[in-house]
Short mmCIF file of C-alpha atoms and ligand atoms in Angstrom, two decimals:
data_model
loop_
_atom_site.label_atom_id
_atom_site.label_comp_id
_atom_site.label_asym_id
_atom_site.label_seq_id
_atom_site.Cartn_x
_atom_site.Cartn_y
_atom_site.Cartn_z
CA MET D 1 -59.62 -73.84 -102.10
CA ALA D 2 -56.12 -74.92 -100.53
CA LEU D 3 -53.70 -73.96 -103.23
CA THR D 4 -54.01 -71.22 -105.74
CA LEU D 5 -53.58 -72.70 -109.24
CA GLY D 6 -53.13 -69.46 -110.95
CA THR D 7 -53.45 -69.32 -114.74
CA ILE D 8 -53.59 -72.58 -116.50
CA VAL D 9 -53.20 -72.79 -120.19
CA CYS D 10 -54.67 -75.89 -121.70
CA VAL D 11 -53.78 -76.91 -125.28
CA ASP D 12 -55.97 -79.48 -126.95
CA ASP D 13 -57.59 -79.67 -130.18
CA GLN D 14 -60.46 -81.64 -128.93
CA ALA D 15 -62.99 -79.17 -127.37
CA GLU D 16 -64.41 -81.80 -124.93
CA VAL D 17 -61.00 -82.34 -123.49
CA ARG D 18 -60.56 -78.61 -123.15
CA ARG D 19 -63.89 -78.24 -121.43
CA LEU D 20 -63.11 -81.27 -119.07
CA LEU D 21 -59.62 -79.65 -118.22
CA GLY D 22 -61.38 -76.28 -117.73
CA ASP D 23 -63.91 -77.66 -115.43
CA VAL D 24 -61.44 -79.84 -113.28
CA PHE D 25 -58.96 -76.78 -112.97
CA ARG D 26 -61.83 -74.13 -112.49
CA ALA D 27 -63.31 -76.22 -109.79
CA ARG D 28 -60.02 -75.96 -107.97
CA GLY D 29 -59.69 -72.26 -108.17
CA GLY D 30 -57.61 -72.08 -111.50
CA ASN D 31 -58.00 -69.57 -114.22
CA VAL D 32 -58.14 -71.66 -117.45
CA VAL D 33 -57.16 -70.29 -120.96
CA GLY D 34 -57.91 -72.85 -123.68
CA PHE D 35 -56.22 -73.10 -127.27
CA ASP D 36 -56.99 -75.76 -129.85
CA ASP D 37 -53.75 -74.78 -131.45
CA GLY D 38 -50.13 -74.85 -130.08
CA GLU D 39 -49.02 -71.83 -132.17
CA ASP D 40 -51.92 -69.78 -130.82
CA ALA D 41 -50.88 -70.79 -127.29
CA ILE D 42 -47.10 -69.80 -127.77
CA ALA D 43 -48.22 -66.44 -129.17
CA TRP D 44 -50.52 -65.91 -126.10
CA LEU D 45 -47.71 -66.99 -123.79
CA ALA D 46 -45.40 -64.60 -125.28
CA ARG D 47 -47.63 -61.76 -123.96
CA ASN D 48 -49.11 -63.27 -120.85
CA GLU D 49 -48.04 -64.74 -117.53
CA ALA D 50 -49.25 -68.35 -116.71
CA ASP D 51 -48.35 -70.86 -114.05
CA LEU D 52 -49.12 -74.08 -115.76
CA VAL D 53 -49.43 -75.58 -119.19
CA VAL D 54 -51.41 -78.82 -120.01
CA LEU D 55 -50.47 -79.87 -123.43
CA ASP D 56 -51.92 -82.42 -125.70
CA LEU D 57 -49.44 -84.59 -127.57
CA ASP D 58 -51.33 -84.94 -130.74
CA LEU D 59 -52.66 -81.66 -131.92
CA GLY D 60 -54.15 -83.00 -135.14
CA PRO D 61 -52.76 -83.38 -138.70
CA GLY D 62 -50.70 -80.82 -140.37
CA ARG D 63 -49.70 -79.10 -137.06
CA ARG D 64 -46.55 -79.07 -134.98
CA SER D 65 -46.84 -81.93 -132.43
CA GLY D 66 -47.11 -81.32 -128.75
CA ILE D 67 -43.65 -82.33 -128.17
CA GLU D 68 -42.57 -79.38 -130.56
CA ILE D 69 -44.69 -77.04 -128.89
CA CYS D 70 -43.51 -78.14 -125.47
CA ARG D 71 -39.93 -77.75 -126.61
CA ALA D 72 -40.60 -74.25 -127.95
CA ILE D 73 -42.47 -73.11 -124.72
CA HIS D 74 -39.61 -74.58 -122.60
CA ALA D 75 -36.99 -72.95 -124.43
CA SER D 76 -38.42 -69.42 -123.82
CA ARG D 77 -40.02 -70.01 -120.43
CA ALA D 78 -38.02 -72.49 -118.64
CA GLU D 79 -39.64 -72.08 -115.28
CA LEU D 80 -43.11 -72.83 -116.55
CA PRO D 81 -44.28 -76.25 -115.56
CA ILE D 82 -45.72 -78.12 -118.74
CA ILE D 83 -47.90 -81.30 -118.42
CA ILE D 84 -48.28 -83.48 -121.44
CA LEU D 85 -51.41 -85.58 -122.30
CA THR D 86 -50.17 -88.56 -124.07
CA GLY D 87 -52.03 -91.41 -125.83
CA HIS D 88 -52.48 -94.68 -123.95
CA GLY D 89 -49.28 -96.60 -123.30
CA ALA D 90 -47.25 -94.34 -125.35
CA ILE D 91 -44.10 -94.80 -123.16
CA ASP D 92 -41.90 -93.49 -125.81
CA ASP D 93 -44.00 -90.35 -126.09
CA ALA D 94 -43.71 -89.83 -122.39
CA VAL D 95 -39.98 -90.14 -122.44
CA ALA D 96 -39.80 -87.52 -125.41
CA ALA D 97 -42.23 -85.09 -123.52
CA VAL D 98 -39.94 -85.25 -120.47
CA LYS D 99 -36.87 -84.74 -122.65
CA ALA D 100 -38.63 -81.82 -124.22
CA GLY D 101 -39.16 -80.16 -120.77
CA ALA D 102 -42.41 -81.36 -119.43
CA VAL D 103 -42.48 -81.81 -115.84
CA ASP D 104 -45.07 -84.79 -116.08
CA PHE D 105 -47.41 -86.54 -118.32
CA ILE D 106 -50.93 -88.04 -117.98
CA THR D 107 -52.32 -90.71 -120.25
CA LYS D 108 -55.37 -89.67 -122.00
CA ASP D 109 -57.76 -92.35 -122.19
CA PRO D 110 -61.72 -93.03 -121.69
CA TYR D 111 -61.28 -92.45 -118.03
CA LEU D 112 -59.32 -89.17 -118.38
CA GLU D 113 -61.71 -87.26 -116.39
CA ASP D 114 -61.35 -89.83 -113.25
CA LYS D 115 -57.61 -89.80 -114.02
CA LEU D 116 -57.59 -86.01 -114.06
CA GLU D 117 -59.45 -85.98 -110.74
CA ILE D 118 -56.95 -88.33 -109.23
CA SER D 119 -54.03 -86.57 -110.86
CA VAL D 120 -55.00 -83.24 -109.64
CA GLU D 121 -53.32 -83.93 -106.36
CA LYS D 122 -50.38 -84.71 -108.13
CA VAL D 123 -50.48 -81.69 -110.53
CA GLU D 124 -51.00 -79.57 -107.43
CA ARG D 125 -47.77 -80.99 -105.91
CA ILE D 126 -45.96 -80.60 -109.08
CA LEU D 127 -47.32 -77.00 -109.34
CA GLN D 128 -46.45 -76.46 -105.71
CA HIS D 129 -42.95 -77.86 -106.19
CA ALA D 130 -42.48 -75.44 -109.35
CA LEU D 131 -43.87 -72.65 -107.47
CA ASP D 132 -41.79 -73.26 -104.43
CA ARG D 133 -38.77 -73.61 -106.72
CA LYS D 134 -39.71 -70.37 -108.67
CA ARG D 135 -40.27 -68.52 -105.39
CA LEU D 136 -36.90 -69.84 -104.26
CA GLU D 137 -35.13 -68.62 -107.28
CA ASP D 138 -36.86 -65.33 -107.21
CA GLU D 139 -35.92 -65.10 -103.51
CA ASN D 140 -32.42 -66.02 -104.51
CA ARG D 141 -32.11 -63.23 -107.02
CA GLU D 142 -33.72 -60.78 -104.81
CA LEU D 143 -31.43 -62.03 -101.84
CA ARG D 144 -28.27 -61.31 -103.81
CA ALA D 145 -29.59 -57.86 -104.79
CA THR D 146 -30.71 -57.05 -101.15
CA ASN D 147 -27.30 -58.42 -99.68
CA GLU D 148 -25.46 -56.37 -102.45
CA ARG D 149 -27.40 -53.22 -101.46
CA LEU D 150 -26.80 -53.85 -97.64
CA ARG D 151 -23.12 -54.48 -98.19
CA LYS D 152 -22.98 -51.14 -100.13
CA ALA D 153 -25.23 -49.24 -97.40
CA ALA D 154 -22.74 -50.78 -94.90
CA GLY D 155 -20.20 -48.45 -96.70
CA ARG D 156 -19.51 -47.43 -93.14
CA ARG D 157 -17.76 -44.51 -92.00
CA TRP D 158 -14.73 -45.39 -89.83
CA ALA D 159 -16.14 -49.05 -89.51
CA ILE D 160 -19.41 -47.78 -87.70
CA VAL D 161 -22.19 -49.24 -89.60
CA GLY D 162 -25.88 -48.20 -89.42
CA ASP D 163 -28.22 -46.29 -91.58
CA SER D 164 -30.80 -45.33 -89.01
CA PRO D 165 -31.31 -41.75 -88.39
CA LEU D 166 -30.31 -42.21 -84.91
CA MET D 167 -26.90 -43.67 -86.03
CA GLN D 168 -26.44 -41.19 -88.80
CA ASN D 169 -26.96 -38.42 -85.91
CA VAL D 170 -24.24 -40.05 -84.06
CA LEU D 171 -22.04 -40.25 -86.88
CA SER D 172 -22.52 -36.60 -87.59
CA LYS D 173 -21.84 -35.57 -84.06
CA ILE D 174 -18.46 -37.78 -84.23
CA GLU D 175 -17.35 -36.02 -87.47
CA LYS D 176 -18.04 -32.57 -85.81
CA VAL D 177 -16.53 -33.06 -82.48
CA ALA D 178 -13.38 -35.14 -83.73
CA PRO D 179 -11.00 -32.29 -84.53
CA VAL D 180 -11.84 -30.19 -81.37
CA PRO D 181 -9.26 -31.10 -78.79
CA ARG D 182 -11.82 -31.38 -75.97
CA PRO D 183 -13.07 -34.24 -73.93
CA VAL D 184 -15.94 -36.41 -75.29
CA LEU D 185 -18.20 -38.20 -73.13
CA VAL D 186 -19.60 -41.39 -74.68
CA LEU D 187 -22.81 -43.04 -73.06
CA GLY D 188 -24.90 -46.05 -73.92
CA PRO D 189 -25.78 -49.44 -72.99
CA ARG D 190 -23.43 -52.24 -73.14
CA GLY D 191 -22.32 -53.46 -76.64
CA THR D 192 -23.60 -50.29 -78.25
CA GLY D 193 -20.28 -49.26 -79.82
CA LYS D 194 -18.76 -46.89 -77.19
CA GLU D 195 -15.35 -47.91 -77.77
CA LEU D 196 -15.67 -48.03 -81.42
CA ASP D 197 -16.94 -44.66 -81.62
CA ALA D 198 -14.07 -43.42 -79.40
CA ARG D 199 -11.62 -44.83 -81.76
CA ALA D 200 -13.33 -43.24 -84.74
CA ILE D 201 -13.25 -39.69 -82.84
CA HIS D 202 -9.48 -40.31 -82.47
CA THR D 203 -9.11 -41.53 -86.10
CA LEU D 204 -10.67 -38.54 -87.42
CA SER D 205 -8.97 -36.04 -85.37
CA PRO D 206 -5.56 -34.60 -86.31
CA ARG D 207 -4.24 -36.80 -83.47
CA ALA D 208 -4.72 -39.93 -85.61
CA SER D 209 -1.17 -40.71 -85.99
CA GLU D 210 -0.39 -40.26 -82.40
CA PRO D 211 -1.14 -43.01 -79.84
CA PHE D 212 -4.55 -44.21 -78.77
CA ILE D 213 -4.46 -45.50 -75.31
CA THR D 214 -7.26 -47.16 -73.42
CA ILE D 215 -7.81 -47.94 -69.80
CA ASN D 216 -10.95 -49.78 -68.22
CA CYS D 217 -11.26 -47.86 -64.84
CA ALA D 218 -13.35 -50.55 -63.49
CA ALA D 219 -11.06 -53.37 -64.03
CA VAL D 220 -8.26 -52.07 -61.71
CA ALA D 221 -8.45 -51.41 -57.99
CA GLU D 222 -8.15 -47.73 -57.32
CA SER D 223 -5.03 -47.82 -55.68
CA LEU D 224 -3.47 -49.41 -58.75
CA LEU D 225 -5.57 -47.45 -61.12
CA GLU D 226 -3.60 -44.21 -59.78
CA SER D 227 -0.39 -45.87 -60.76
CA GLU D 228 -1.75 -47.05 -64.08
CA LEU D 229 -2.87 -43.72 -65.10
CA PHE D 230 -0.33 -41.36 -63.80
CA GLY D 231 2.75 -43.88 -63.44
CA HIS D 232 4.97 -44.22 -60.50
CA GLU D 233 8.52 -43.79 -59.47
CA GLU D 234 11.02 -46.46 -58.36
CA GLY D 235 10.05 -47.51 -54.74
CA ALA D 236 6.77 -45.87 -54.80
CA PHE D 237 5.23 -49.12 -53.44
CA THR D 238 6.18 -52.54 -52.71
CA GLY D 239 6.89 -54.16 -56.08
CA ALA D 240 7.44 -50.90 -57.77
CA THR D 241 11.16 -51.99 -58.70
CA LYS D 242 11.40 -49.36 -61.55
CA GLN D 243 9.86 -46.22 -62.83
CA LYS D 244 6.94 -46.60 -64.76
CA GLU D 245 5.08 -44.31 -67.20
CA GLY D 246 1.28 -44.00 -66.91
CA LYS D 247 -1.21 -44.07 -69.51
CA PHE D 248 -1.52 -40.31 -69.56
CA GLU D 249 2.18 -40.14 -70.47
CA LEU D 250 1.78 -42.85 -72.97
CA ALA D 251 -1.16 -41.00 -74.65
CA ASP D 252 0.91 -37.77 -74.75
CA GLY D 253 0.05 -36.11 -78.20
CA GLY D 254 -2.84 -38.51 -78.64
CA THR D 255 -6.07 -39.60 -77.16
CA LEU D 256 -6.76 -41.49 -73.91
CA PHE D 257 -9.89 -43.40 -73.63
CA LEU D 258 -11.09 -43.63 -70.03
CA ASP D 259 -13.56 -46.70 -70.46
CA GLU D 260 -16.21 -47.52 -67.66
CA ILE D 261 -15.46 -44.18 -65.52
CA GLY D 262 -18.92 -44.61 -63.48
CA ASN D 263 -17.42 -46.37 -60.45
CA MET D 264 -14.39 -44.17 -59.24
CA SER D 265 -14.63 -42.85 -55.92
CA MET D 266 -15.08 -38.97 -55.47
CA ASP D 267 -11.60 -38.33 -54.52
CA PHE D 268 -10.26 -40.09 -57.61
CA GLN D 269 -12.41 -38.26 -59.70
CA ALA D 270 -11.02 -34.92 -58.24
CA LYS D 271 -7.61 -36.08 -59.47
CA ILE D 272 -8.97 -36.83 -62.94
CA LEU D 273 -10.63 -33.50 -63.25
CA ARG D 274 -7.37 -31.76 -62.22
CA VAL D 275 -5.60 -33.53 -65.11
CA LEU D 276 -8.03 -32.54 -67.44
CA GLU D 277 -8.03 -28.94 -66.51
CA TYR D 278 -4.37 -28.45 -66.27
CA GLN D 279 -2.82 -31.23 -68.33
CA ARG D 280 -0.34 -31.79 -65.47
CA PHE D 281 0.10 -34.42 -62.72
CA GLU D 282 2.81 -36.27 -60.68
CA ARG D 283 3.70 -39.92 -61.01
CA VAL D 284 2.91 -41.94 -57.89
CA ALA D 285 5.79 -40.78 -55.22
CA GLY D 286 7.11 -38.48 -57.78
CA SER D 287 7.53 -34.67 -57.06
CA GLU D 288 8.14 -33.70 -60.88
CA SER D 289 5.10 -32.04 -62.40
CA ILE D 290 4.75 -33.73 -65.77
CA GLN D 291 2.96 -31.78 -68.53
CA VAL D 292 1.03 -33.59 -71.24
CA ASN D 293 -1.31 -32.90 -74.16
CA VAL D 294 -3.85 -35.46 -74.07
CA ARG D 295 -7.25 -35.51 -75.33
CA VAL D 296 -9.69 -37.64 -73.19
CA ILE D 297 -12.66 -39.59 -74.20
CA ALA D 298 -14.64 -41.12 -71.45
CA ALA D 299 -17.28 -43.80 -71.54
CA THR D 300 -19.81 -45.31 -69.32
CA ASN D 301 -23.09 -47.33 -69.37
CA ALA D 302 -23.96 -45.96 -65.74
CA ASP D 303 -26.43 -43.24 -65.56
CA LEU D 304 -24.14 -40.35 -64.39
CA LYS D 305 -26.94 -38.01 -63.96
CA LYS D 306 -28.58 -40.22 -61.32
CA ALA D 307 -24.98 -40.78 -59.87
CA ILE D 308 -24.49 -37.18 -59.64
CA ALA D 309 -27.97 -36.88 -57.84
CA GLU D 310 -26.93 -39.47 -55.47
CA GLY D 311 -23.83 -38.03 -54.65
CA LYS D 312 -21.68 -40.59 -56.23
CA PHE D 313 -20.26 -38.56 -59.11
CA ARG D 314 -18.91 -35.00 -59.32
CA ALA D 315 -20.87 -32.69 -61.22
CA ASP D 316 -17.75 -30.60 -61.99
CA LEU D 317 -15.98 -33.77 -63.66
CA TYR D 318 -19.16 -34.43 -65.64
CA ASP D 319 -19.32 -30.83 -66.87
CA ARG D 320 -15.72 -31.08 -68.02
CA LEU D 321 -16.09 -34.32 -69.76
CA ALA D 322 -19.29 -33.55 -71.30
CA PHE D 323 -17.91 -30.84 -73.70
CA GLU D 324 -19.88 -33.15 -76.14
CA THR D 325 -22.01 -36.00 -75.13
CA ILE D 326 -22.65 -38.74 -77.54
CA THR D 327 -25.39 -41.10 -76.14
CA LEU D 328 -25.70 -44.38 -78.41
CA PRO D 329 -29.06 -45.77 -78.61
CA SER D 330 -29.82 -49.35 -77.73
CA LEU D 331 -30.07 -51.63 -80.94
CA SER D 332 -33.66 -52.29 -80.20
CA SER D 333 -34.51 -48.53 -80.59
CA ARG D 334 -32.85 -48.77 -84.23
CA MET D 335 -33.76 -52.06 -85.51
CA GLN D 336 -33.41 -50.68 -89.04
CA ASP D 337 -29.64 -51.20 -88.48
CA VAL D 338 -29.90 -54.78 -87.95
CA PRO D 339 -29.78 -56.07 -91.64
CA VAL D 340 -26.81 -53.74 -92.56
CA LEU D 341 -25.05 -54.69 -89.41
CA ALA D 342 -25.69 -58.60 -90.05
CA VAL D 343 -24.43 -58.33 -93.53
CA TYR D 344 -21.38 -56.22 -92.44
CA PHE D 345 -20.52 -58.68 -89.64
CA LEU D 346 -20.89 -61.66 -92.17
CA GLY D 347 -18.41 -60.01 -94.33
CA ARG D 348 -15.91 -59.41 -91.46
CA PHE D 349 -16.15 -62.89 -90.17
CA ARG D 350 -15.65 -64.27 -93.83
CA GLN D 351 -12.45 -62.11 -93.93
CA GLU D 352 -11.20 -63.15 -90.56
CA VAL D 353 -11.95 -66.95 -90.76
CA ALA D 354 -11.10 -69.24 -93.62
CA GLY D 355 -13.26 -71.72 -95.15
CA ILE D 356 -16.71 -70.06 -94.25
CA ASN D 357 -19.44 -71.52 -96.48
CA VAL D 358 -22.08 -68.87 -96.06
CA LYS D 359 -22.13 -66.10 -98.62
CA GLU D 360 -25.37 -64.50 -98.35
CA ILE D 361 -28.08 -63.90 -95.60
CA SER D 362 -31.65 -64.92 -96.63
CA ALA D 363 -34.53 -62.68 -96.23
CA GLY D 364 -35.95 -65.33 -93.69
CA ALA D 365 -32.77 -65.01 -91.64
CA LEU D 366 -33.10 -61.28 -91.69
CA ASP D 367 -36.74 -61.54 -90.53
CA ARG D 368 -35.71 -63.78 -87.83
CA LEU D 369 -32.81 -61.34 -86.69
CA ALA D 370 -35.47 -58.55 -86.63
CA GLN D 371 -37.74 -60.48 -84.25
CA TYR D 372 -35.29 -60.43 -81.28
CA ASP D 373 -34.59 -57.53 -78.93
CA TYR D 374 -30.73 -57.86 -78.18
CA PRO D 375 -30.47 -56.86 -74.88
CA GLY D 376 -26.61 -57.10 -75.33
CA ASN D 377 -27.20 -54.81 -78.47
CA VAL D 378 -24.65 -54.70 -81.33
CA ARG D 379 -21.97 -57.02 -79.64
CA GLU D 380 -24.86 -59.60 -79.25
CA LEU D 381 -25.88 -59.20 -82.65
CA LYS D 382 -22.41 -59.87 -83.98
CA ASN D 383 -22.25 -62.89 -81.87
CA VAL D 384 -25.56 -64.36 -83.07
CA VAL D 385 -24.61 -63.75 -86.87
CA GLU D 386 -21.01 -65.16 -86.35
CA ARG D 387 -22.50 -68.29 -84.61
CA ALA D 388 -25.07 -69.00 -87.03
CA VAL D 389 -22.69 -68.40 -89.78
CA TYR D 390 -20.15 -70.77 -88.40
CA MET D 391 -22.82 -73.44 -87.92
CA ALA D 392 -24.65 -73.14 -91.14
CA GLN D 393 -23.98 -75.82 -93.80
CA SER D 394 -25.02 -73.92 -96.99
CA GLU D 395 -23.89 -70.80 -98.64
CA VAL D 396 -27.24 -69.09 -97.77
CA LEU D 397 -28.03 -68.17 -94.11
CA SER D 398 -31.47 -69.48 -93.20
CA GLY D 399 -33.92 -68.43 -90.54
CA ALA D 400 -33.46 -71.70 -88.89
CA ASP D 401 -29.62 -71.16 -88.78
CA ILE D 402 -30.47 -68.02 -86.89
CA ASP D 403 -32.74 -69.71 -84.63
CA GLY D 404 -30.07 -71.92 -83.77
CA ALA D 405 -27.85 -69.26 -82.77
CA LEU D 406 -30.21 -67.14 -80.67
CA PRO D 407 -30.44 -67.66 -76.99
CA PRO D 408 -32.87 -70.22 -75.98
CA GLU D 409 -35.45 -67.69 -74.65
CA ALA D 410 -35.65 -66.08 -78.05
CA GLN D 411 -36.46 -69.35 -79.80
CA GLY D 412 -39.60 -70.69 -80.93
CA ALA D 413 -41.67 -67.62 -80.53
CA PRO D 414 -44.73 -68.11 -82.75
CA ALA D 415 -44.24 -66.00 -85.89
CA ASP D 416 -47.44 -64.30 -85.21
CA GLY D 417 -47.71 -64.86 -81.42
CA GLN D 418 -51.40 -66.00 -81.67
CA ALA D 419 -52.18 -68.28 -78.73
CA PHE D 420 -54.52 -71.18 -79.17
CA THR D 421 -57.89 -70.62 -77.43
CA ASP D 422 -59.96 -73.48 -76.62
CA ASP D 423 -63.63 -73.40 -76.87
CA PRO D 424 -64.97 -76.05 -74.00
CA ARG D 425 -68.54 -75.58 -75.66
CA LEU D 426 -67.65 -77.60 -78.52
CA ALA D 427 -67.75 -81.51 -78.63
CA LEU D 428 -64.35 -83.29 -78.09
CA PRO D 429 -63.53 -83.96 -81.68
CA ASP D 430 -64.24 -80.31 -82.84
CA ARG D 431 -61.91 -79.07 -80.13
CA VAL D 432 -59.13 -81.59 -81.17
CA ASP D 433 -59.68 -80.29 -84.86
CA ALA D 434 -59.31 -76.79 -83.64
CA PHE D 435 -56.19 -77.58 -81.83
CA GLU D 436 -54.66 -79.45 -84.93
CA ALA D 437 -55.77 -76.69 -87.28
CA TRP D 438 -53.95 -74.16 -85.01
CA LEU D 439 -50.86 -76.40 -84.71
CA CYS D 440 -50.64 -76.58 -88.70
CA ARG D 441 -51.14 -72.90 -88.95
CA ASP D 442 -48.74 -72.10 -86.53
CA ALA D 443 -46.05 -74.60 -88.14
CA LEU D 444 -46.84 -72.83 -91.52
CA GLU D 445 -46.21 -69.29 -90.04
CA ARG D 446 -42.95 -70.52 -88.53
CA THR D 447 -41.83 -71.91 -91.63
CA ARG D 448 -42.91 -68.88 -93.77
CA PHE D 449 -45.61 -70.83 -95.36
CA LYS D 450 -43.39 -73.70 -96.68
CA GLN D 451 -45.65 -76.51 -96.47
CA LYS D 452 -42.77 -79.14 -96.76
CA GLU D 453 -41.03 -77.55 -93.79
CA ALA D 454 -44.24 -77.13 -91.78
CA ALA D 455 -44.89 -80.94 -92.30
CA GLN D 456 -41.41 -81.71 -91.29
CA LEU D 457 -41.68 -79.43 -88.17
CA LEU D 458 -44.73 -81.38 -87.12
CA GLY D 459 -43.23 -84.58 -87.79
CA MET D 460 -45.82 -85.61 -90.60
CA THR D 461 -45.33 -86.72 -94.25
CA TYR D 462 -46.17 -84.19 -96.89
CA ASP D 463 -49.26 -85.87 -97.94
CA GLN D 464 -50.62 -86.06 -94.07
CA PHE D 465 -49.87 -82.41 -93.94
CA ARG D 466 -51.68 -81.53 -97.30
CA GLN D 467 -54.65 -83.58 -96.14
CA ARG D 468 -55.00 -81.32 -92.93
CA TYR D 469 -54.13 -78.14 -95.08
CA ARG D 470 -57.11 -78.66 -97.26
CA LYS D 471 -59.29 -79.82 -94.48
CA TYR D 472 -58.71 -76.71 -92.49
CA GLY D 473 -58.26 -74.46 -95.34
CA LEU D 474 -55.08 -73.08 -94.41
CA GLY D 475 -54.21 -71.04 -97.55
CA LYS D 476 -52.31 -67.75 -96.74
CA ASP D 477 -55.33 -65.58 -97.50
N1 ATP M 501 -22.35 -49.43 -85.23
C1 ATP M 501 -21.46 -50.39 -85.23
N2 ATP M 501 -21.07 -50.78 -86.61
C2 ATP M 501 -19.99 -51.88 -86.49
N3 ATP M 501 -19.74 -52.61 -85.53
C3 ATP M 501 -20.10 -52.13 -84.23
C4 ATP M 501 -21.00 -51.18 -84.17
N4 ATP M 501 -21.25 -50.86 -82.83
C5 ATP M 501 -20.84 -51.83 -82.32
N5 ATP M 501 -19.97 -52.54 -83.17
C6 ATP M 501 -19.21 -53.82 -82.82
O1 ATP M 501 -19.74 -54.38 -81.75
C7 ATP M 501 -18.95 -54.90 -80.60
C8 ATP M 501 -19.04 -54.20 -79.19
O2 ATP M 501 -18.77 -52.65 -79.40
P1 ATP M 501 -18.03 -51.82 -78.28
O3 ATP M 501 -17.02 -52.66 -77.71
O4 ATP M 501 -17.46 -50.68 -79.01
O5 ATP M 501 -19.03 -51.70 -77.34
P2 ATP M 501 -19.24 -50.86 -75.92
O6 ATP M 501 -20.42 -49.82 -75.89
O7 ATP M 501 -17.92 -50.34 -75.66
O8 ATP M 501 -19.71 -52.22 -75.01
P3 ATP M 501 -19.37 -52.26 -73.48
O9 ATP M 501 -20.26 -51.20 -72.67
O10 ATP M 501 -19.77 -53.70 -73.18
O11 ATP M 501 -17.84 -52.01 -73.15
C9 ATP M 501 -17.44 -54.51 -81.00
O12 ATP M 501 -17.06 -55.80 -81.93
C10 ATP M 501 -17.84 -53.25 -82.08
O13 ATP M 501 -16.90 -53.45 -83.16
MG1 MG M 502 -16.61 -50.80 -74.16
#
């Protein structure tokens, strides 16, 4: 059975019609509950779940009409699809039925059985549609709740978001070391938040109102780095037309963030070590010894232990810097943080950019985000979310929006990763069928079992797809 019809309530005062409806729906996997009286059906529906109501219009003399019953059911259960059985050619009745909330009507005549058979396809489609809509509504409700929960979870401490144990551990370390005026070494792959964490340490320290100065040690040639860090006197080198303060002086009283310290020469490392130990240095070409009070936070994505073993990094500088070491885990090792981060980045993006449509992130989009491994870590996730959000048309970010924003190599991975295996022992038509079935199932998985979207993905009409859906028994079970 392709579609699970669920529970169908059939209301008709004629026993043979009820039996007929029962046969037809049961044959298609439905669970049928019959009533000869509308009031009984209403009472039953007040206590039980149903997926479809088939309701006779004329329920016999002295009873409320099907239209009134339909109206009553619709008033309390607007999401429940109701199909009305009308007398032959009773167009007015049909119009009234639809007005009363019915999704469809079928003319009851001597050919009802045949018609029902024919109509089952239509009923299924209506039902599928109603189920899709209901699921969508449920999903939307759930989605808003999830987004709200994630927004709250992203309650962040100093803009660092993440509820994984790994990040909670990082946050505890940051809080603990922040007030201690000693160096901190922040390690971790690119885009994991090293600079963000350095800023958090500064913000949480008693130096928060003093300057936070950053320098990327890999971005300047070493000859210039010296003057950048320690400053120079007038005439120190060609072009040094006036005295200049270095970053250590600028950071006096505050924090200096030495980013990408992995590539300095051993000699230069010795100079840094000296400043760290004595908080004293001279400007380039200067003779005066300058005293500062600077807290240093250093960061690198290089493997310093390996560099030490290779003789490229000084063990004494390492020891000095690593009063506390904070190692940031790659995003792929804490995928639990992806949803909170995604919702957080959406919120930030909305604040930053006017006219962004997207308000929420769908479960499908979160699923999709969870399937990629982010070699660029949090920075890459932020980019993916922002690109998807800015391209998206609707208020809810979909899985397809995420697909469009992921790098090409991450796209189109089968949801389940099941490859097709051909069986060459079979006759050609069977092999073709097997492949077609695989394609349809794959399309379903990619669209999270949304048949309409699967049909679209395969460039088929819905009917063409449904035909294969039934032929190959592609129900989710
Ligand atoms: N836990 C987090 N919560 C919120 N935003 C984060 C988090 N981690 C990283 N980010 C954001 O990701 C981006 C990259 O972070 P950051 O620049 O601190 O990384 P990095 O480790 O210094 O990277 P690189 O090694 O490339 O210099 C920034 O926009 C930052 O705000
Ligand atoms: Mg950085």
